[in-house]
């Protein structure tokens, strides 16, 4: 179940980054930054769990 949630979140964050590029201005930039923050959070959580195992 955890893998499915991570896959859905990854797709959501990547979609935010891609769609944010289509909008010019601060709105598009903020969507891209939120998507980037989500991807970095997922990467951090993955590496954090991998070191304990």
mmCIF file of N, CA, C and O in Angstrom:
data_model
loop_
_atom_site.group_PDB
_atom_site.id
_atom_site.type_symbol
_atom_site.label_atom_id
_atom_site.label_comp_id
_atom_site.label_asym_id
_atom_site.label_seq_id
_atom_site.Cartn_x
_atom_site.Cartn_y
_atom_site.Cartn_z
ATOM 1 N N UNK A 1 0.827 -1.203 0.000
ATOM 2 C CA UNK A 1 0.000 0.000 0.000
ATOM 3 C C UNK A 1 0.863 1.256 0.000
ATOM 4 O O UNK A 1 0.523 2.231 -0.635
ATOM 5 N N UNK A 2 1.985 1.188 0.732
ATOM 6 C CA UNK A 2 2.869 2.343 0.806
ATOM 7 C C UNK A 2 3.495 2.661 -0.554
ATOM 8 O O UNK A 2 3.676 3.820 -0.902
ATOM 9 N N UNK A 3 3.764 1.613 -1.320
ATOM 10 C CA UNK A 3 4.349 1.808 -2.643
ATOM 11 C C UNK A 3 3.355 2.504 -3.572
ATOM 12 O O UNK A 3 3.719 3.402 -4.333
ATOM 13 N N UNK A 4 2.099 2.110 -3.494
ATOM 14 C CA UNK A 4 1.061 2.711 -4.344
ATOM 15 C C UNK A 4 0.900 4.192 -4.013
ATOM 16 O O UNK A 4 0.791 5.031 -4.915
ATOM 17 N N UNK A 5 0.913 4.521 -2.726
ATOM 18 C CA UNK A 5 0.796 5.926 -2.319
ATOM 19 C C UNK A 5 1.974 6.732 -2.843
ATOM 20 O O UNK A 5 1.809 7.851 -3.349
ATOM 21 N N UNK A 6 3.186 6.173 -2.747
ATOM 22 C CA UNK A 6 4.365 6.879 -3.238
ATOM 23 C C UNK A 6 4.327 7.072 -4.748
ATOM 24 O O UNK A 6 4.741 8.123 -5.256
ATOM 25 N N UNK A 7 3.828 6.094 -5.471
ATOM 26 C CA UNK A 7 3.725 6.229 -6.925
ATOM 27 C C UNK A 7 2.721 7.313 -7.293
ATOM 28 O O UNK A 7 2.976 8.140 -8.172
ATOM 29 N N UNK A 8 1.580 7.329 -6.616
ATOM 30 C CA UNK A 8 0.555 8.345 -6.892
ATOM 31 C C UNK A 8 1.090 9.739 -6.558
ATOM 32 O O UNK A 8 0.897 10.686 -7.328
ATOM 33 N N UNK A 9 1.783 9.875 -5.437
ATOM 34 C CA UNK A 9 2.355 11.174 -5.076
ATOM 35 C C UNK A 9 3.419 11.611 -6.071
ATOM 36 O O UNK A 9 3.502 12.787 -6.430
ATOM 37 N N UNK A 10 4.243 10.675 -6.529
ATOM 38 C CA UNK A 10 5.262 11.006 -7.516
ATOM 39 C C UNK A 10 4.629 11.534 -8.795
ATOM 40 O O UNK A 10 5.065 12.550 -9.343
ATOM 41 N N UNK A 11 3.584 10.854 -9.267
ATOM 42 C CA UNK A 11 2.899 11.302 -10.480
ATOM 43 C C UNK A 11 2.271 12.678 -10.261
ATOM 44 O O UNK A 11 2.335 13.551 -11.138
ATOM 45 N N UNK A 12 1.680 12.887 -9.091
ATOM 46 C CA UNK A 12 1.073 14.185 -8.785
ATOM 47 C C UNK A 12 2.118 15.305 -8.780
ATOM 48 O O UNK A 12 1.918 16.352 -9.404
ATOM 49 N N UNK A 13 3.241 15.089 -8.118
ATOM 50 C CA UNK A 13 4.271 16.123 -8.037
ATOM 51 C C UNK A 13 4.918 16.391 -9.396
ATOM 52 O O UNK A 13 5.205 17.543 -9.742
ATOM 53 N N UNK A 14 5.136 15.334 -10.185
ATOM 54 C CA UNK A 14 5.688 15.544 -11.526
ATOM 55 C C UNK A 14 4.708 16.304 -12.409
ATOM 56 O O UNK A 14 5.106 17.171 -13.195
ATOM 57 N N UNK A 15 3.418 16.015 -12.259
ATOM 58 C CA UNK A 15 2.397 16.737 -13.013
ATOM 59 C C UNK A 15 2.386 18.209 -12.627
ATOM 60 O O UNK A 15 2.248 19.084 -13.489
ATOM 61 N N UNK A 16 2.569 18.485 -11.353
ATOM 62 C CA UNK A 16 2.603 19.878 -10.906
ATOM 63 C C UNK A 16 3.783 20.615 -11.521
ATOM 64 O O UNK A 16 3.650 21.771 -11.944
ATOM 65 N N UNK A 17 4.930 19.973 -11.584
ATOM 66 C CA UNK A 17 6.108 20.610 -12.169
ATOM 67 C C UNK A 17 5.889 20.857 -13.658
ATOM 68 O O UNK A 17 6.172 21.948 -14.169
ATOM 69 N N UNK A 18 5.350 19.881 -14.359
ATOM 70 C CA UNK A 18 5.149 20.019 -15.802
ATOM 71 C C UNK A 18 4.079 21.062 -16.111
ATOM 72 O O UNK A 18 4.258 21.906 -17.005
ATOM 73 N N UNK A 19 2.967 21.032 -15.381
ATOM 74 C CA UNK A 19 1.909 22.009 -15.638
ATOM 75 C C UNK A 19 2.312 23.414 -15.204
ATOM 76 O O UNK A 19 1.850 24.400 -15.781
ATOM 77 N N UNK A 20 3.160 23.514 -14.202
ATOM 78 C CA UNK A 20 3.623 24.821 -13.763
ATOM 79 C C UNK A 20 4.458 25.527 -14.812
ATOM 80 O O UNK A 20 4.497 26.760 -14.867
ATOM 81 N N UNK A 21 5.120 24.763 -15.683
ATOM 82 C CA UNK A 21 5.918 25.364 -16.746
ATOM 83 C C UNK A 21 5.059 26.038 -17.798
ATOM 84 O O UNK A 21 5.527 26.906 -18.526
ATOM 85 N N UNK A 22 3.816 25.643 -17.900
ATOM 86 C CA UNK A 22 2.940 26.196 -18.927
ATOM 87 C C UNK A 22 2.381 27.556 -18.543
ATOM 88 O O UNK A 22 1.872 28.268 -19.398
ATOM 89 N N UNK A 23 2.464 27.919 -17.264
ATOM 90 C CA UNK A 23 1.929 29.196 -16.799
ATOM 91 C C UNK A 23 3.076 30.158 -16.524
ATOM 92 O O UNK A 23 4.011 29.832 -15.811
ATOM 93 N N UNK A 24 2.966 31.330 -17.088
ATOM 94 C CA UNK A 24 3.985 32.344 -16.888
ATOM 95 C C UNK A 24 3.598 33.188 -15.684
ATOM 96 O O UNK A 24 2.446 33.593 -15.535
ATOM 97 N N UNK A 25 4.542 33.428 -14.809
ATOM 98 C CA UNK A 25 4.288 34.271 -13.649
ATOM 99 C C UNK A 25 4.474 33.526 -12.348
ATOM 100 O O UNK A 25 4.966 32.393 -12.299
ATOM 101 N N UNK A 26 4.064 34.199 -11.301
ATOM 102 C CA UNK A 26 4.273 33.643 -9.961
ATOM 103 C C UNK A 26 3.387 32.437 -9.669
ATOM 104 O O UNK A 26 3.759 31.582 -8.876
ATOM 105 N N UNK A 27 2.240 32.360 -10.310
ATOM 106 C CA UNK A 27 1.360 31.211 -10.086
ATOM 107 C C UNK A 27 2.022 29.929 -10.588
ATOM 108 O O UNK A 27 2.052 28.914 -9.888
ATOM 109 N N UNK A 28 2.557 29.960 -11.784
ATOM 110 C CA UNK A 28 3.241 28.797 -12.328
ATOM 111 C C UNK A 28 4.489 28.452 -11.537
ATOM 112 O O UNK A 28 4.789 27.273 -11.300
ATOM 113 N N UNK A 29 5.211 29.473 -11.123
ATOM 114 C CA UNK A 29 6.412 29.250 -10.331
ATOM 115 C C UNK A 29 6.087 28.605 -8.995
ATOM 116 O O UNK A 29 6.777 27.672 -8.560
ATOM 117 N N UNK A 30 5.021 29.060 -8.363
ATOM 118 C CA UNK A 30 4.667 28.483 -7.064
ATOM 119 C C UNK A 30 4.207 27.028 -7.208
ATOM 120 O O UNK A 30 4.543 26.193 -6.358
ATOM 121 N N UNK A 31 3.495 26.712 -8.274
ATOM 122 C CA UNK A 31 3.080 25.323 -8.500
ATOM 123 C C UNK A 31 4.310 24.446 -8.726
ATOM 124 O O UNK A 31 4.414 23.343 -8.184
ATOM 125 N N UNK A 32 5.263 24.942 -9.493
ATOM 126 C CA UNK A 32 6.484 24.184 -9.738
ATOM 127 C C UNK A 32 7.290 23.991 -8.457
ATOM 128 O O UNK A 32 7.846 22.912 -8.219
ATOM 129 N N UNK A 33 7.365 25.014 -7.624
ATOM 130 C CA UNK A 33 8.126 24.901 -6.380
ATOM 131 C C UNK A 33 7.478 23.933 -5.399
ATOM 132 O O UNK A 33 8.174 23.191 -4.701
ATOM 133 N N UNK A 34 6.155 23.923 -5.354
ATOM 134 C CA UNK A 34 5.465 22.956 -4.491
ATOM 135 C C UNK A 34 5.717 21.537 -4.998
ATOM 136 O O UNK A 34 5.974 20.618 -4.215
ATOM 137 N N UNK A 35 5.659 21.346 -6.303
ATOM 138 C CA UNK A 35 5.952 20.041 -6.875
ATOM 139 C C UNK A 35 7.381 19.604 -6.600
ATOM 140 O O UNK A 35 7.646 18.446 -6.264
ATOM 141 N N UNK A 36 8.328 20.533 -6.724
ATOM 142 C CA UNK A 36 9.729 20.226 -6.438
ATOM 143 C C UNK A 36 9.936 19.883 -4.971
ATOM 144 O O UNK A 36 10.664 18.938 -4.643
ATOM 145 N N UNK A 37 9.292 20.621 -4.094
ATOM 146 C CA UNK A 37 9.400 20.329 -2.665
ATOM 147 C C UNK A 37 8.838 18.941 -2.352
ATOM 148 O O UNK A 37 9.405 18.205 -1.538
ATOM 149 N N UNK A 38 7.752 18.570 -3.001
ATOM 150 C CA UNK A 38 7.189 17.242 -2.803
ATOM 151 C C UNK A 38 8.119 16.141 -3.288
ATOM 152 O O UNK A 38 8.301 15.122 -2.620
ATOM 153 N N UNK A 39 8.747 16.356 -4.447
ATOM 154 C CA UNK A 39 9.691 15.364 -4.956
ATOM 155 C C UNK A 39 10.905 15.229 -4.043
ATOM 156 O O UNK A 39 11.380 14.124 -3.780
ATOM 157 N N UNK A 40 11.406 16.349 -3.560
ATOM 158 C CA UNK A 40 12.553 16.297 -2.652
ATOM 159 C C UNK A 40 12.192 15.632 -1.331
ATOM 160 O O UNK A 40 13.007 14.912 -0.747
ATOM 161 N N UNK A 41 10.979 15.847 -0.860
ATOM 162 C CA UNK A 41 10.530 15.191 0.363
ATOM 163 C C UNK A 41 10.434 13.684 0.172
ATOM 164 O O UNK A 41 10.832 12.912 1.053
ATOM 165 N N UNK A 42 9.938 13.262 -0.980
ATOM 166 C CA UNK A 42 9.880 11.829 -1.260
ATOM 167 C C UNK A 42 11.285 11.226 -1.333
ATOM 168 O O UNK A 42 11.522 10.136 -0.814
ATOM 169 N N UNK A 43 12.197 11.925 -1.958
ATOM 170 C CA UNK A 43 13.571 11.436 -2.054
ATOM 171 C C UNK A 43 14.214 11.347 -0.682
ATOM 172 O O UNK A 43 14.898 10.374 -0.357
ATOM 173 N N UNK A 44 13.966 12.348 0.164
ATOM 174 C CA UNK A 44 14.509 12.343 1.525
ATOM 175 C C UNK A 44 13.955 11.165 2.328
ATOM 176 O O UNK A 44 14.701 10.471 3.021
ATOM 177 N N UNK A 45 12.655 10.935 2.216
ATOM 178 C CA UNK A 45 12.029 9.831 2.954
ATOM 179 C C UNK A 45 12.544 8.485 2.461
ATOM 180 O O UNK A 45 12.772 7.568 3.256
ATOM 181 N N UNK A 46 12.750 8.359 1.164
ATOM 182 C CA UNK A 46 13.263 7.108 0.615
ATOM 183 C C UNK A 46 14.672 6.830 1.139
ATOM 184 O O UNK A 46 14.983 5.712 1.549
ATOM 185 N N UNK A 47 15.527 7.826 1.115
ATOM 186 C CA UNK A 47 16.893 7.646 1.594
ATOM 187 C C UNK A 47 16.943 7.441 3.095
ATOM 188 O O UNK A 47 17.788 6.696 3.597
ATOM 189 N N UNK A 48 16.059 8.068 3.828
ATOM 190 C CA UNK A 48 16.024 7.927 5.271
ATOM 191 C C UNK A 48 15.631 6.494 5.659
ATOM 192 O O UNK A 48 16.216 5.889 6.550
ATOM 193 N N UNK A 49 14.634 5.956 4.983
ATOM 194 C CA UNK A 49 14.202 4.581 5.247
ATOM 195 C C UNK A 49 15.231 3.571 4.776
ATOM 196 O O UNK A 49 15.364 2.500 5.367
ATOM 197 N N UNK A 50 15.961 3.871 3.726
ATOM 198 C CA UNK A 50 16.943 2.934 3.206
ATOM 199 C C UNK A 50 18.151 2.761 4.112
ATOM 200 O O UNK A 50 18.745 1.693 4.171
ATOM 201 N N UNK A 51 18.508 3.784 4.862
ATOM 202 C CA UNK A 51 19.676 3.696 5.733
ATOM 203 C C UNK A 51 19.374 2.876 6.974
ATOM 204 O O UNK A 51 20.267 2.303 7.562
ATOM 205 N N UNK A 52 18.145 2.814 7.399
ATOM 206 C CA UNK A 52 17.790 2.059 8.601
ATOM 207 C C UNK A 52 17.690 0.563 8.341
ATOM 208 O O UNK A 52 17.842 -0.235 9.234
ATOM 209 N N UNK A 53 17.345 0.207 7.085
ATOM 210 C CA UNK A 53 17.082 -1.180 6.755
ATOM 211 C C UNK A 53 18.320 -2.001 6.687
ATOM 212 O O UNK A 53 18.453 -3.112 6.960
#
